[in-house]
Amino acid sequence: MNATIGLPEVFRIISRSQETQDVFTLEMTPHSARKGDELLFSPGQFNMLYAFGFGDVPISISGDLTQRDRWTHTIRNVGGVTKNLFHLKEGDCLGVRGPFGTSWPTDQNEGEEMVIVCGGLGLVPLRPLLLHLEKHRNHYSSIHLFYGAKSPEDILFTSDLHRWSQSFRVEITVDHVEKDWRGHVGLVTHLFARLQTHLPKTTILICGPDVMMQMASQKFLEMGYASEKIYVSLERNMKCGVGHCGHCQLGRHVICRDGPVFQLNQVFREMNIKEF
Amino acid sequence: MCADLRSTSTYPCYNLPLKLLDELFSLLQRDGFQIIGPTLQDGAIRYEQVHCSNHLICGYVDHQSGGAYHLKSQGDLYFGYTVPQDSWRRHLQRPVETIWRSTRSPAGFDMKEILEPLIQRVFWGVRPCELRAIEIQDQVFLKGNYVEPHYRRQREDLFLVVANCIRATSTCFCTSMGVQPFLKGPENHKNPRFDLVLTELEGRSFLVRTGSSRALTYIQKLGLQEAVPEDLLMEEELSEKVHSDLKKNRGIEQDHLKEIMNSQLESPYWNHVAQRCLSCSNCTLVCPTCFCSTTEDVIGLDENTTERVRRWDSCFDLSHSYIHGGSVRKSVSSRYRQWITHKLVTWDEQFGTPGCVGCGRCITWCPVGIDIREEVKNLKALWLKS
């Protein structure tokens, strides 16, 4: 392909919504007319978002695949650049490069059982896939979503979750709870401990903090699932998004280029080496 | 004799008397080339612009070992030294460069790429290991899915003049990394991507071989004579000399290297290295292949203009692996492990070439003299034991 790395393209925010206290969603469209009007991506891919004067950060795309006129990004206000993005309002501009990276498998065989495990913000890169599964519910023999959040207040996309729970299994757990919570409390790995699906026909997708992905993937292997059918989405420092800056290396992988979505067998060892 | 060699396995070869050096420089300059070559500055060799042969370092020999570098006046050769601390990387991947500018506008902001103007340049005196290093960086910046425009700009139209090594210092180990210190023809350097290769002969002349048709035109303009059998004999002797120097040096055995490294990823041995390593980044900054960079945005006082500045980064820096919540590689041992495994094993898996050319700069410029060859030897011993 050999594309030249371009500049961030200027986008304008068309809507902003607050998901939780520190998580927000921005929808944006190109500021000026562009070649090939459609904004295409695959679930699991990310864009580099640039805040004027502050720098850029890799952020997963959280929108609907079929909405091709905008990018949707769900972001946590956690660092210098994201804090700046946090304060952007409807009508403000930001820069976008992308989309970059590999994606979750979407072309599953008929009758596949889908198991999705996510922790915290790990739900964000899986949302486009979940929306896709919802639309093609009858292609799958079963769909299971296991989602762990810090507290009930940190649960993202509550209206999606409610709707999804009407058409497939959705189980949510939280780490800390004050009161008025009737759901699970504890680790997300406890939720799927008694999962029973047809092993060869099950695809598992995991996204969350490193420790959670280590534990969850280990657990699935112990349960007999094959590592080729398990996918994880990894995160490392990224500056360029195109494999040139060297920051997101994980052993033999350059995560922005070879990932972020990997088959577990490609990264299992690397994920489990301390400070790798 | 030369004609025979030419037709089979070597490039056309000529004799360039030193007295014609300035004429060659003038011809190149007349065609718009800027010449970058080895100069002596503040007691060290730096690759800088030269206008005539007087600007080139001449009559110096270096001696290098772990953590030590000595440059002394000796002999009358232009290329009596081996490799300096400086490398060509600085002229291709700029240590600090502004890559774009963004300016607020009524509609939001405008983006403008900043690309240095194209300057035709000659790199005069590229060591064979350095040529290999350039090819390795090409692989990273030009041969993947994305082309890096600033590197490409610097790399475009380079006129590469290679200087064969006629001796090695104790830190040299190129041959063990599959790099030839002495280029003669296609048989020991596939797909030549240089224009000229020089071998400095005693008696004040260069044996010159051409690797491109544009280089040949300069040879013709200078009216150079074909090399005589004595020249070729001397070339052969010099080649043998550098190879025999290298045989005395420790190298990095390539057999089982990947297996060795992979088996020791969680070894307590890394703590042993970390006790000596200062995490100073010197090894990565002198390395001719290291390519990591980071960026910072510099905003003007009026807050209306901001520039994206990119600068060299190092995997020994704590911030290199920073993600929200902290750095992944907090310990020095994990950073050393990242550096050495990347250089010797994972680079190949990422880009299809090893990341090390055996120039030995990381050994010489390590303030505590950590020797990559020794570390590999120790890791191998652990692997054999297990």
XYZ file of C-alpha atoms in Angstrom:
662
model
C 0.000 0.000 0.000
C 2.796 2.443 0.948
C 0.631 5.414 1.861
C 2.371 8.550 3.043
C 1.554 9.544 6.583
C -0.645 12.555 6.325
C -1.482 15.394 8.641
C -4.393 15.180 11.037
C -7.554 16.069 9.201
C -9.658 18.768 10.822
C -12.997 17.479 12.147
C -15.824 19.344 13.830
C -17.705 18.025 16.827
C -21.382 17.573 16.052
C -22.394 16.135 19.387
C -20.984 15.591 22.845
C -22.483 13.441 25.539
C -21.395 12.623 29.038
C -21.364 8.857 29.670
C -20.140 8.851 33.270
C -18.413 11.387 35.469
C -15.129 11.130 33.558
C -16.118 9.393 30.326
C -17.616 11.242 27.398
C -18.505 10.564 23.778
C -17.742 12.852 20.853
C -19.233 12.543 17.404
C -17.386 14.367 14.665
C -17.569 14.977 10.929
C -14.919 16.241 8.503
C -14.668 20.002 8.562
C -14.388 20.316 4.802
C -15.453 18.157 1.900
C -13.095 15.259 1.389
C -12.309 12.632 -1.162
C -14.426 9.537 -0.607
C -17.064 10.870 1.683
C -17.635 7.701 3.665
C -15.826 7.133 6.926
C -15.179 3.416 6.926
C -13.663 1.397 9.736
C -13.642 -2.083 11.190
C -14.693 -2.782 14.793
C -11.672 -2.596 17.092
C -9.743 -0.006 15.065
C -8.629 3.326 16.471
C -7.936 6.885 15.383
C -5.253 9.272 16.602
C -7.144 12.273 17.953
C -5.308 15.579 18.058
C -6.212 18.362 20.468
C -4.944 21.698 19.191
C -1.645 22.528 20.878
C -1.676 19.520 23.215
C -0.819 16.422 21.219
C -2.571 13.283 20.108
C -3.821 10.072 21.638
C -4.976 6.737 20.232
C -8.720 6.334 20.848
C -10.877 3.398 19.763
C -13.836 4.015 17.538
C -17.030 3.337 19.478
C -19.670 4.093 16.854
C -21.929 2.131 14.584
C -20.271 0.602 11.513
C -23.168 1.593 9.325
C -23.029 5.269 10.284
C -20.546 6.333 7.652
C -20.821 10.083 7.957
C -19.077 10.491 11.331
C -16.537 9.147 13.758
C -17.746 8.347 17.244
C -15.197 8.226 20.047
C -15.729 7.473 23.709
C -12.923 8.862 25.844
C -11.920 8.901 29.483
C -10.588 12.158 30.893
C -7.344 10.771 32.242
C -4.331 12.665 30.854
C -3.177 15.939 29.316
C -4.642 15.437 25.855
C -7.863 13.721 26.949
C -8.452 16.484 29.482
C -8.286 18.932 26.624
C -10.663 16.817 24.534
C -12.962 16.643 27.570
C -13.476 20.392 27.424
C -14.335 20.512 23.717
C -17.891 21.510 22.923
C -20.210 21.005 19.987
C -18.848 23.041 17.071
C -15.226 22.871 18.244
C -12.538 21.339 16.058
C -10.022 18.586 16.562
C -7.621 16.671 14.331
C -8.008 13.036 13.279
C -5.626 10.530 11.702
C -6.741 6.999 10.994
C -8.326 4.566 11.218
C -5.423 2.331 12.203
C -4.883 -1.217 13.384
C -6.460 -4.644 13.196
C -10.051 -5.461 14.037
C -12.214 -7.999 15.820
C -13.262 -10.943 13.656
C -16.674 -10.163 12.181
C -17.059 -12.779 9.458
C -17.994 -15.631 11.756
C -19.405 -18.937 10.615
C -23.120 -19.377 10.925
C -24.074 -20.736 14.322
C -20.976 -19.441 16.148
C -21.209 -18.765 19.856
C -19.813 -15.335 20.757
C -18.390 -14.609 24.194
C -17.364 -11.039 24.958
C -15.551 -10.093 28.123
C -14.625 -6.548 28.949
C -13.494 -4.488 31.876
C -13.895 -0.744 32.355
C -13.251 1.179 29.168
C -12.676 -2.156 27.400
C -16.320 -1.995 26.372
C -15.555 0.956 24.082
C -13.666 -0.823 21.258
C -16.202 -3.665 21.478
C -19.278 -1.472 21.082
C -19.130 -1.372 17.246
C -18.905 -5.155 17.255
C -21.758 -5.555 19.740
C -23.940 -3.283 17.606
C -23.045 -5.434 14.620
C -23.896 -8.644 16.511
C -27.189 -7.158 17.611
C -28.124 -6.483 13.983
C -27.156 -9.984 12.928
C -28.379 -11.743 16.041
C -29.793 -14.704 14.110
C -26.384 -15.589 12.614
C -25.163 -16.646 16.021
C -26.384 -19.480 18.131
C -25.586 -17.546 21.295
C -24.051 -14.259 22.429
C -22.729 -13.633 25.943
C -21.465 -10.286 27.197
C -19.628 -10.189 30.531
C -18.801 -6.676 31.620
C -16.985 -5.523 34.727
C -17.088 -1.900 35.853
C -15.530 -0.161 38.844
C -18.848 0.887 40.346
C -22.469 1.184 39.168
C -21.767 4.836 38.333
C -19.000 3.765 35.946
C -21.169 1.565 33.766
C -21.002 2.794 30.164
C -23.621 2.706 27.427
C -26.450 1.812 29.808
C -29.171 2.158 27.199
C -27.259 -0.117 24.812
C -26.764 -2.642 27.592
C -30.436 -2.579 28.412
C -31.379 -3.166 24.769
C -28.748 -5.841 24.276
C -30.005 -7.686 27.330
C -33.329 -8.136 25.472
C -31.663 -10.109 22.675
C -28.679 -11.809 24.292
C -27.078 -12.606 27.608
C -25.614 -9.571 29.366
C -24.022 -9.918 32.784
C -22.512 -7.009 34.630
C -20.376 -6.959 37.743
C -18.853 -4.117 39.728
C -15.792 -3.902 41.988
C -17.199 -1.504 44.559
C -20.744 -0.832 45.554
C -22.411 1.502 48.012
C -26.109 0.580 47.946
C -29.025 0.001 45.611
C -27.151 -2.516 43.498
C -28.767 -5.841 42.957
C -26.268 -7.234 40.473
C -22.970 -9.067 40.782
C -20.040 -7.778 42.790
C -16.514 -9.012 42.118
C -14.201 -9.933 39.298
C -15.485 -10.339 35.778
C -13.729 -13.712 35.595
C -16.210 -15.074 38.158
C -19.080 -14.308 35.812
C -18.076 -16.768 33.149
C -16.651 -19.470 35.403
C -19.610 -21.731 34.686
C -20.046 -20.777 31.031
C -21.041 -23.715 28.882
C -20.696 -23.322 25.155
C -19.634 -25.648 22.360
C -15.841 -25.271 22.553
C -14.903 -25.493 18.846
C -17.736 -23.155 17.850
C -17.011 -20.427 20.390
C -15.209 -17.168 19.636
C -14.055 -15.166 22.633
C -13.202 -11.457 22.553
C -11.538 -9.816 25.544
C -10.681 -6.193 26.217
C -9.779 -4.447 29.435
C -6.859 -3.646 31.700
C -3.757 -5.859 31.241
C -4.282 -7.785 34.473
C -7.907 -8.501 33.679
C -6.996 -9.779 30.194
C -4.269 -12.000 31.640
C -6.670 -13.504 34.167
C -9.563 -13.889 31.775
C -7.519 -15.463 29.006
C -5.857 -17.843 31.463
C -9.265 -18.857 32.765
C -10.643 -19.573 29.277
C -7.615 -21.711 28.450
C -8.178 -23.692 31.659
C -11.808 -24.144 30.645
C -10.605 -25.771 27.440
C -11.109 -23.027 24.879
C -8.500 -22.872 22.109
C -6.228 -19.847 22.077
C -6.698 -19.390 18.311
C -10.362 -18.650 18.983
C -9.635 -16.097 21.691
C -8.926 -12.466 20.737
C -7.560 -9.674 22.909
C -7.071 -5.970 22.268
C -3.834 -4.613 23.727
C -2.758 -1.133 24.633
C 0.653 0.518 24.791
C 2.046 4.003 24.433
C 1.505 5.200 20.847
C 2.803 8.355 19.246
C 2.495 7.777 15.537
C -0.042 5.003 14.923
C 1.852 3.725 11.877
C 4.751 1.675 13.262
C 7.450 4.356 13.085
C 7.875 5.740 16.599
C 8.816 2.513 18.394
C 6.722 3.083 21.512
C 4.084 0.380 21.257
C 6.372 -2.602 20.867
C 5.431 -5.825 22.587
C 8.260 -8.190 21.736
C 7.920 -9.128 18.098
C 4.768 -7.052 17.674
C 4.303 -3.385 16.925
C 0.856 -2.978 18.445
C -0.403 -0.065 16.342
C 0.484 -1.953 13.174
C 0.078 -5.655 14.056
C -2.683 -5.051 16.627
C -4.363 -3.802 18.701
C -6.502 -6.922 18.215
C -4.489 -10.146 18.369
C -5.254 -13.820 18.489
C -4.298 -14.913 21.966
C -1.753 -17.443 20.708
C 0.231 -14.584 19.127
C 0.623 -12.659 22.367
C -0.080 -14.943 25.318
C 3.534 -15.258 26.406
C 4.315 -11.575 25.880
C 1.223 -10.543 27.867
C 2.344 -12.569 30.815
C 5.944 -11.393 31.124
C 6.303 -8.721 33.756
C 7.236 -5.258 32.417
C 7.489 -6.533 28.869
C 42.985 -7.992 -15.126
C 40.614 -5.346 -14.009
C 38.481 -5.786 -17.090
C 38.106 -9.473 -16.295
C 37.047 -8.732 -12.754
C 34.633 -6.157 -13.997
C 32.857 -8.547 -16.275
C 32.323 -11.152 -13.621
C 31.821 -10.363 -9.997
C 33.015 -6.863 -9.242
C 32.125 -3.319 -10.125
C 34.234 -1.353 -12.612
C 37.317 -0.115 -10.804
C 39.521 2.909 -11.256
C 42.352 4.741 -9.571
C 41.545 8.122 -8.102
C 44.719 10.056 -7.254
C 44.237 12.273 -4.215
C 45.141 15.310 -6.243
C 41.876 14.861 -8.162
C 39.756 14.753 -5.020
C 38.946 18.441 -5.098
C 38.102 18.230 -8.762
C 35.612 15.474 -7.988
C 34.129 17.596 -5.211
C 33.831 20.552 -7.587
C 32.090 18.453 -10.209
C 29.599 17.217 -7.638
C 29.045 20.706 -6.257
C 28.562 22.109 -9.727
C 25.723 19.603 -10.154
C 24.095 20.957 -7.019
C 25.363 18.440 -4.500
C 26.178 19.385 -0.947
C 28.959 17.164 0.398
C 28.723 15.803 3.935
C 31.884 14.118 5.152
C 33.933 13.288 8.239
C 35.469 16.374 9.837
C 37.447 16.949 13.003
C 35.581 19.135 15.465
C 36.514 19.698 19.091
C 38.645 16.582 19.092
C 35.894 14.348 17.716
C 34.818 13.204 14.270
C 31.565 14.665 13.015
C 29.806 14.228 9.712
C 29.389 17.803 8.516
C 29.248 19.738 5.293
C 32.637 20.090 3.597
C 33.516 22.374 0.721
C 36.881 20.919 -0.207
C 39.153 18.064 0.773
C 40.941 20.283 3.317
C 37.841 20.138 5.477
C 38.024 16.366 5.742
C 39.684 14.743 8.725
C 43.017 13.301 7.682
C 45.812 11.525 9.529
C 43.923 10.219 12.542
C 43.540 6.757 14.007
C 41.055 5.757 16.701
C 41.197 3.130 19.429
C 37.968 2.076 21.030
C 37.003 -0.257 23.836
C 34.179 -0.563 26.373
C 33.530 2.953 27.632
C 36.693 4.372 26.017
C 37.486 6.286 22.849
C 40.856 7.665 21.813
C 41.537 9.598 18.650
C 45.169 10.324 17.885
C 47.122 11.900 15.120
C 48.863 9.130 13.203
C 49.700 8.443 9.555
C 48.313 10.361 6.626
C 45.153 8.495 5.674
C 41.732 10.029 5.287
C 40.050 6.879 6.493
C 42.459 5.679 9.178
C 39.736 5.757 11.857
C 36.957 3.168 12.126
C 33.543 4.533 13.179
C 33.009 7.797 15.030
C 30.448 8.511 17.731
C 28.476 10.440 15.120
C 26.404 8.558 12.583
C 24.603 9.375 9.339
C 21.290 8.777 11.036
C 21.423 12.394 12.244
C 21.270 13.573 8.626
C 18.353 11.324 7.703
C 16.171 11.090 10.793
C 16.659 14.509 12.348
C 17.296 14.542 16.133
C 14.804 17.407 16.480
C 12.523 18.547 13.693
C 9.322 20.479 13.306
C 7.018 18.363 11.190
C 3.874 20.455 10.991
C 2.320 23.701 12.048
C -1.244 24.312 13.038
C -2.822 27.761 13.111
C -6.173 28.811 14.502
C -8.587 30.114 11.907
C -12.145 31.403 12.093
C -13.317 27.973 11.036
C -11.211 26.070 13.586
C -7.607 25.519 12.661
C -5.485 24.868 9.583
C -2.774 22.261 9.280
C 0.406 22.752 7.283
C 3.106 20.179 6.768
C 6.680 21.410 7.183
C 9.064 19.628 4.887
C 12.666 20.698 4.481
C 13.549 21.654 0.912
C 15.128 18.880 -1.083
C 18.893 19.218 -1.081
C 20.936 16.854 -3.175
C 23.605 15.507 -0.899
C 26.684 13.358 -1.044
C 27.470 11.247 1.997
C 31.233 10.950 1.731
C 32.854 8.115 3.646
C 29.979 5.871 4.692
C 31.325 2.726 6.339
C 29.847 -0.533 5.058
C 28.181 -1.086 8.455
C 26.713 2.400 8.202
C 25.409 1.685 4.711
C 23.677 -1.356 6.148
C 22.270 0.810 8.957
C 20.770 3.188 6.383
C 19.171 0.229 4.628
C 17.743 -0.938 7.957
C 16.178 2.470 8.624
C 14.826 2.490 5.061
C 13.051 -0.727 5.947
C 11.375 0.941 8.935
C 10.483 4.300 7.383
C 9.987 3.554 3.695
C 9.129 -0.100 3.207
C 6.138 -0.634 5.483
C 2.517 0.252 4.848
C 3.259 3.881 5.560
C 6.063 6.045 4.206
C 7.579 8.618 6.549
C 7.699 11.816 4.439
C 10.450 13.639 6.365
C 12.834 10.704 6.264
C 12.048 10.194 2.596
C 12.880 13.817 1.890
C 16.319 13.463 3.506
C 16.912 10.111 1.859
C 15.905 11.152 -1.673
C 18.675 11.415 -4.225
C 21.478 10.660 -1.792
C 24.815 10.113 -3.499
C 26.409 7.475 -1.319
C 30.172 7.141 -1.250
C 31.246 4.159 0.798
C 34.707 3.964 2.379
C 35.882 0.414 2.907
C 37.309 -0.388 6.329
C 41.024 -1.057 6.263
C 41.274 -1.871 9.963
C 38.960 -2.712 12.832
C 39.015 -1.589 16.433
C 38.263 -3.865 19.373
C 34.576 -2.941 19.481
C 33.918 -3.863 15.831
C 31.899 -7.029 15.200
C 30.172 -6.397 11.857
C 30.986 -9.732 10.269
C 29.222 -11.617 13.032
C 26.087 -9.580 12.224
C 26.368 -10.551 8.568
C 27.819 -7.219 7.444
C 30.911 -7.128 5.231
C 33.487 -4.462 6.171
C 34.855 -4.399 2.662
C 32.734 -4.065 -0.457
C 34.048 -5.109 -3.807
C 31.269 -6.364 -5.926
C 27.841 -7.886 -6.020
C 29.061 -11.126 -4.530
C 29.445 -9.619 -1.097
C 26.824 -6.942 -1.298
C 23.550 -7.729 -2.984
C 21.654 -4.929 -4.718
C 24.224 -2.187 -4.346
C 22.566 1.020 -3.352
C 25.662 3.117 -3.275
C 27.281 5.174 -5.992
C 30.963 4.773 -5.270
C 33.016 2.603 -2.996
C 36.496 3.782 -2.037
C 39.451 1.831 -0.781
C 42.222 4.065 0.431
C 45.523 2.787 -0.894
C 48.885 3.657 0.541
C 50.683 5.925 -1.869
C 48.017 8.587 -1.885
C 45.227 7.307 -4.052
C 41.853 5.625 -3.838
C 40.755 2.511 -5.614
C 37.264 3.430 -6.768
C 34.494 1.107 -7.779
C 31.237 2.371 -9.175
C 27.810 1.103 -8.241
C 25.663 3.426 -10.349
C 25.668 4.871 -13.833
C 25.616 8.440 -12.539
C 28.798 7.702 -10.580
C 30.401 6.438 -13.766
C 29.823 9.776 -15.467
C 31.969 11.474 -12.817
C 34.697 8.898 -13.309
C 34.605 9.651 -17.011
C 34.620 13.401 -16.509
C 37.679 13.075 -14.310
C 39.268 10.853 -16.928
C 40.329 8.292 -14.336
C 42.559 5.431 -15.325
C 41.461 1.894 -14.703
C 43.033 0.413 -11.614
C 46.270 -1.493 -12.215
C 46.960 -5.011 -10.919
C 49.108 -3.577 -8.102
C 46.116 -1.574 -6.883
C 43.948 -4.655 -6.834
C 46.604 -6.585 -5.013
C 46.800 -3.881 -2.378
C 43.020 -3.852 -2.113
C 43.104 -7.583 -1.499
C 45.725 -7.198 1.221
C 43.717 -4.483 2.967
C 40.602 -6.607 2.814
C 42.484 -9.490 4.393
C 43.882 -7.177 7.039
C 40.485 -5.930 8.202
C 39.080 -9.435 8.181
C 41.974 -10.697 10.264
C 41.454 -7.801 12.729
C 37.809 -8.787 13.028
C 38.658 -12.446 13.586
C 40.484 -11.437 16.769
C 37.405 -9.639 18.061
C 34.566 -11.207 19.928
C 31.372 -11.318 17.887
C 27.776 -12.271 18.455
C 27.129 -15.854 17.492
C 23.928 -16.000 15.515
C 23.258 -19.690 16.085
C 20.247 -20.194 18.372
C 20.220 -16.473 19.180
C 16.435 -16.249 19.084
C 16.084 -19.367 21.178
C 18.625 -18.062 23.703
C 16.921 -14.717 24.079
C 13.425 -16.174 24.255
C 14.512 -18.658 26.900
C 15.957 -15.941 29.137
C 13.196 -13.324 29.011
C 12.329 -13.900 32.646
C 15.818 -14.628 33.868
C 17.119 -12.921 37.013
C 20.181 -12.161 34.883
C 18.625 -8.855 33.746
C 18.984 -7.562 37.298
C 22.681 -8.239 37.026
C 22.886 -5.999 33.940
C 20.659 -3.398 35.587
C 23.114 -3.073 38.458
C 25.628 -1.690 35.957
C 23.349 0.016 33.441
C 22.780 3.708 34.181
C 19.794 3.836 31.846
C 21.459 6.889 30.295
C 20.324 6.187 26.698
C 23.813 6.716 25.232
C 23.712 3.353 23.430
C 20.468 4.239 21.678
C 21.566 7.739 20.735
C 24.824 6.614 19.117
C 23.181 3.610 17.447
C 22.909 4.116 13.676
C 19.702 2.066 13.413
C 17.675 3.117 16.493
C 14.578 4.905 15.241
C 12.336 5.702 18.226
C 10.930 9.183 18.336
C 8.526 11.138 20.475
C 6.649 14.330 19.831
C 5.813 17.476 21.671
C 3.562 20.340 20.712
C 5.026 23.793 21.128
C 2.330 26.412 21.343
C 3.015 30.095 20.689
C 2.486 32.724 23.381
C -0.577 34.004 21.546
C -1.964 30.441 21.651
C -2.900 30.712 17.990
C -0.079 28.758 16.447
C 1.309 25.445 17.502
C 4.115 23.350 16.097
C 4.567 19.599 16.246
C 8.178 18.900 17.167
C 9.509 15.395 16.867
C 12.706 14.321 18.572
C 14.704 11.150 19.094
C 13.504 9.045 21.976
C 15.052 6.107 23.765
C 13.615 2.902 25.181
C 15.801 3.559 28.243
C 13.659 6.576 29.083
C 10.942 5.839 31.637
C 8.402 7.798 29.625
C 8.956 5.607 26.550
C 6.448 3.015 27.769
C 4.123 5.418 29.583
C 0.419 4.756 29.402
C -2.249 6.189 31.692
C -1.452 5.002 35.169
C 2.320 4.648 34.724
C 5.105 3.187 32.651
C 5.078 -0.440 31.595
C 8.860 -0.866 31.852
C 9.569 0.618 35.248
C 12.752 -1.281 36.060
C 16.079 -0.692 34.350
C 16.372 -4.446 33.850
C 13.175 -4.505 31.773
C 14.422 -1.594 29.675
C 17.782 -3.223 28.988
C 15.977 -6.441 28.080
C 13.755 -4.487 25.682
C 16.766 -2.864 24.024
C 18.912 -5.946 23.517
C 16.100 -8.307 22.493
C 14.829 -5.707 20.048
C 18.251 -5.148 18.490
C 19.063 -8.812 18.085
C 15.810 -10.720 17.743
C 12.471 -8.944 17.622
C 13.601 -6.276 15.126
C 13.949 -9.043 12.578
C 10.425 -10.224 13.366
C 9.060 -6.694 13.088
C 10.900 -5.465 9.989
C 12.601 -8.444 8.380
C 16.192 -7.424 9.173
C 18.305 -7.605 12.337
C 18.511 -4.245 14.106
C 22.258 -4.396 14.741
C 25.097 -3.896 12.253
C 27.976 -4.609 14.634
C 29.478 -1.098 14.590
C 30.208 -1.302 18.320
C 29.180 2.270 19.144
C 26.959 1.097 22.013
C 29.999 -0.545 23.620
C 32.365 2.396 23.224
C 29.907 5.053 24.349
C 28.436 3.156 27.282
C 29.811 5.067 30.280
C 30.210 1.822 32.204
C 31.386 -0.229 29.230
C 28.529 -2.729 29.024
C 29.366 -4.908 26.041
C 26.433 -6.324 24.056
C 28.677 -9.244 22.991
C 29.486 -10.150 26.592
C 25.854 -9.976 27.603
C 24.867 -12.319 24.775
C 27.676 -14.671 25.773
C 26.447 -14.718 29.380
C 22.863 -15.269 28.321
C 23.996 -18.118 26.130
C 25.794 -19.722 29.067
C 22.556 -19.553 31.076
C 20.650 -21.078 28.178
C 23.154 -23.921 27.880
C 22.866 -24.603 31.601
C 19.091 -24.777 31.538
